[in-house]
């Protein structure tokens, strides 16, 4: 019996694979945000305030809340990659959320209490690229395909 004949019908569609990978990366980033050394100035990390000088990889400003959001997006990506329709929604809605976060980061005064996430310039442009990338994946990987009959 061939390996293909023995394999259960659980093959993931490209959009499901993309959601799984994006979710895994978010999960990894969320965990790394809590590791001293990977996150510089770890001792200054706040729960949710612009005073946090902690920076993931020395570049992206993070806080406990910021890391928890990454973990939540990661768990959501893993969970929603189970069907093509859910994976597509995760990528499209998640991308839209990141574009809103990008706009938020551009409009707020970074030295005010409104910067509770917190975000810096590097975060803003990463959020922009993530938003565009997630939306592109969700749209392009399902273009011309029905997501209603995808494998569970």
GROMACS .gro file of C-alpha atoms in nm:
model
  152
    1UNK     CA    1   0.000   0.000   0.000
    2UNK     CA    2   0.142   0.336  -0.099
    3UNK     CA    3   0.204   0.616   0.151
    4UNK     CA    4  -0.055   0.824  -0.029
    5UNK     CA    5  -0.318   0.551   0.010
    6UNK     CA    6  -0.244   0.528   0.385
    7UNK     CA    7  -0.249   0.901   0.444
    8UNK     CA    8  -0.570   1.024   0.604
    9UNK     CA    9  -0.772   1.291   0.423
   10UNK     CA   10  -0.624   1.577   0.624
   11UNK     CA   11  -0.421   1.753   0.357
   12UNK     CA   12  -0.419   2.124   0.421
   13UNK     CA   13  -0.503   2.373   0.150
   14UNK     CA   14  -0.250   2.649   0.076
   15UNK     CA   15  -0.455   2.901   0.279
   16UNK     CA   16  -0.465   2.661   0.575
   17UNK     CA   17  -0.088   2.613   0.553
   18UNK     CA   18  -0.037   2.990   0.541
   19UNK     CA   19  -0.260   3.045   0.847
   20UNK     CA   20  -0.074   2.768   1.032
   21UNK     CA   21   0.266   2.920   0.951
   22UNK     CA   22   0.156   3.276   1.035
   23UNK     CA   23   0.005   3.150   1.361
   24UNK     CA   24   0.323   2.959   1.450
   25UNK     CA   25   0.536   3.268   1.383
   26UNK     CA   26   0.311   3.483   1.602
   27UNK     CA   27   0.330   3.221   1.876
   28UNK     CA   28   0.710   3.213   1.851
   29UNK     CA   29   0.733   3.594   1.859
   30UNK     CA   30   0.505   3.604   2.165
   31UNK     CA   31   0.726   3.357   2.349
   32UNK     CA   32   1.049   3.529   2.242
   33UNK     CA   33   0.915   3.857   2.378
   34UNK     CA   34   0.937   3.707   2.727
   35UNK     CA   35   1.298   3.587   2.695
   36UNK     CA   36   1.567   3.816   2.836
   37UNK     CA   37   1.848   3.862   2.588
   38UNK     CA   38   1.623   3.809   2.287
   39UNK     CA   39   1.430   4.103   2.429
   40UNK     CA   40   1.671   4.380   2.524
   41UNK     CA   41   1.613   4.603   2.827
   42UNK     CA   42   1.391   4.323   2.959
   43UNK     CA   43   1.389   4.473   3.311
   44UNK     CA   44   1.203   4.782   3.187
   45UNK     CA   45   0.911   4.582   3.044
   46UNK     CA   46   0.575   4.711   3.164
   47UNK     CA   47   0.236   4.544   3.139
   48UNK     CA   48   0.089   4.805   2.905
   49UNK     CA   49   0.257   5.141   2.882
   50UNK     CA   50   0.472   5.351   2.653
   51UNK     CA   51   0.739   5.360   2.925
   52UNK     CA   52   0.844   5.004   2.838
   53UNK     CA   53   1.187   5.021   2.679
   54UNK     CA   54   1.196   4.645   2.624
   55UNK     CA   55   1.265   4.568   2.258
   56UNK     CA   56   1.230   4.235   2.084
   57UNK     CA   57   1.555   4.171   1.897
   58UNK     CA   58   1.660   4.519   2.011
   59UNK     CA   59   1.424   4.672   1.751
   60UNK     CA   60   1.053   4.627   1.822
   61UNK     CA   61   0.912   4.787   2.137
   62UNK     CA   62   0.715   4.533   2.341
   63UNK     CA   63   0.527   4.503   2.666
   64UNK     CA   64   0.357   4.216   2.843
   65UNK     CA   65   0.031   4.310   2.667
   66UNK     CA   66   0.203   4.329   2.328
   67UNK     CA   67   0.352   3.980   2.381
   68UNK     CA   68   0.015   3.843   2.495
   69UNK     CA   69  -0.148   3.979   2.179
   70UNK     CA   70   0.116   3.798   1.972
   71UNK     CA   71   0.046   3.477   2.164
   72UNK     CA   72  -0.330   3.517   2.113
   73UNK     CA   73  -0.286   3.577   1.738
   74UNK     CA   74  -0.064   3.269   1.726
   75UNK     CA   75  -0.315   3.046   1.902
   76UNK     CA   76  -0.593   3.182   1.681
   77UNK     CA   77  -0.390   3.106   1.368
   78UNK     CA   78  -0.325   2.748   1.476
   79UNK     CA   79  -0.688   2.692   1.572
   80UNK     CA   80  -0.837   2.858   1.265
   81UNK     CA   81  -0.609   2.675   1.023
   82UNK     CA   82  -0.831   2.368   1.064
   83UNK     CA   83  -1.056   2.469   0.773
   84UNK     CA   84  -0.993   2.675   0.463
   85UNK     CA   85  -1.280   2.912   0.537
   86UNK     CA   86  -1.158   2.981   0.891
   87UNK     CA   87  -0.797   3.015   0.772
   88UNK     CA   88  -0.903   3.268   0.510
   89UNK     CA   89  -1.102   3.466   0.768
   90UNK     CA   90  -0.808   3.459   1.011
   91UNK     CA   91  -0.574   3.602   0.748
   92UNK     CA   92  -0.818   3.864   0.616
   93UNK     CA   93  -0.950   3.983   0.953
   94UNK     CA   94  -0.609   3.957   1.120
   95UNK     CA   95  -0.456   4.157   0.837
   96UNK     CA   96  -0.723   4.423   0.874
   97UNK     CA   97  -0.655   4.438   1.250
   98UNK     CA   98  -0.285   4.490   1.184
   99UNK     CA   99  -0.357   4.768   0.933
  100UNK     CA  100  -0.576   4.941   1.194
  101UNK     CA  101  -0.293   4.899   1.446
  102UNK     CA  102  -0.055   5.053   1.192
  103UNK     CA  103  -0.283   5.355   1.153
  104UNK     CA  104  -0.321   5.378   1.530
  105UNK     CA  105   0.057   5.382   1.567
  106UNK     CA  106   0.088   5.660   1.311
  107UNK     CA  107  -0.179   5.879   1.470
  108UNK     CA  108  -0.107   5.859   1.842
  109UNK     CA  109   0.146   6.058   2.040
  110UNK     CA  110   0.398   5.787   2.127
  111UNK     CA  111   0.487   5.964   2.452
  112UNK     CA  112   0.128   5.966   2.576
  113UNK     CA  113  -0.084   5.714   2.762
  114UNK     CA  114  -0.256   5.638   2.429
  115UNK     CA  115   0.053   5.436   2.336
  116UNK     CA  116  -0.048   5.156   2.573
  117UNK     CA  117   0.040   4.868   2.335
  118UNK     CA  118   0.329   5.013   2.299
  119UNK     CA  119   0.452   5.074   1.943
  120UNK     CA  120   0.751   5.245   1.787
  121UNK     CA  121   0.840   5.322   1.424
  122UNK     CA  122   0.974   4.970   1.361
  123UNK     CA  123   0.651   4.820   1.502
  124UNK     CA  124   0.439   5.048   1.286
  125UNK     CA  125   0.603   4.944   0.960
  126UNK     CA  126   0.606   4.579   1.062
  127UNK     CA  127   0.231   4.605   1.137
  128UNK     CA  128   0.178   4.760   0.793
  129UNK     CA  129   0.366   4.478   0.618
  130UNK     CA  130   0.193   4.213   0.829
  131UNK     CA  131  -0.148   4.358   0.749
  132UNK     CA  132  -0.082   4.368   0.375
  133UNK     CA  133   0.083   4.027   0.379
  134UNK     CA  134  -0.194   3.854   0.571
  135UNK     CA  135  -0.465   4.006   0.350
  136UNK     CA  136  -0.272   3.912   0.036
  137UNK     CA  137  -0.232   3.552   0.157
  138UNK     CA  138  -0.598   3.522   0.249
  139UNK     CA  139  -0.715   3.665  -0.082
  140UNK     CA  140  -0.464   3.519  -0.325
  141UNK     CA  141  -0.454   3.167  -0.182
  142UNK     CA  142  -0.830   3.132  -0.212
  143UNK     CA  143  -0.881   3.317  -0.540
  144UNK     CA  144  -1.100   3.105  -0.765
  145UNK     CA  145  -1.142   2.837  -0.498
  146UNK     CA  146  -1.437   2.752  -0.280
  147UNK     CA  147  -1.354   2.747   0.091
  148UNK     CA  148  -1.689   2.600   0.193
  149UNK     CA  149  -1.599   2.238   0.109
  150UNK     CA  150  -1.251   2.231   0.257
  151UNK     CA  151  -1.131   1.945   0.472
  152UNK     CA  152  -1.197   1.980   0.843
   0.00000   0.00000   0.00000
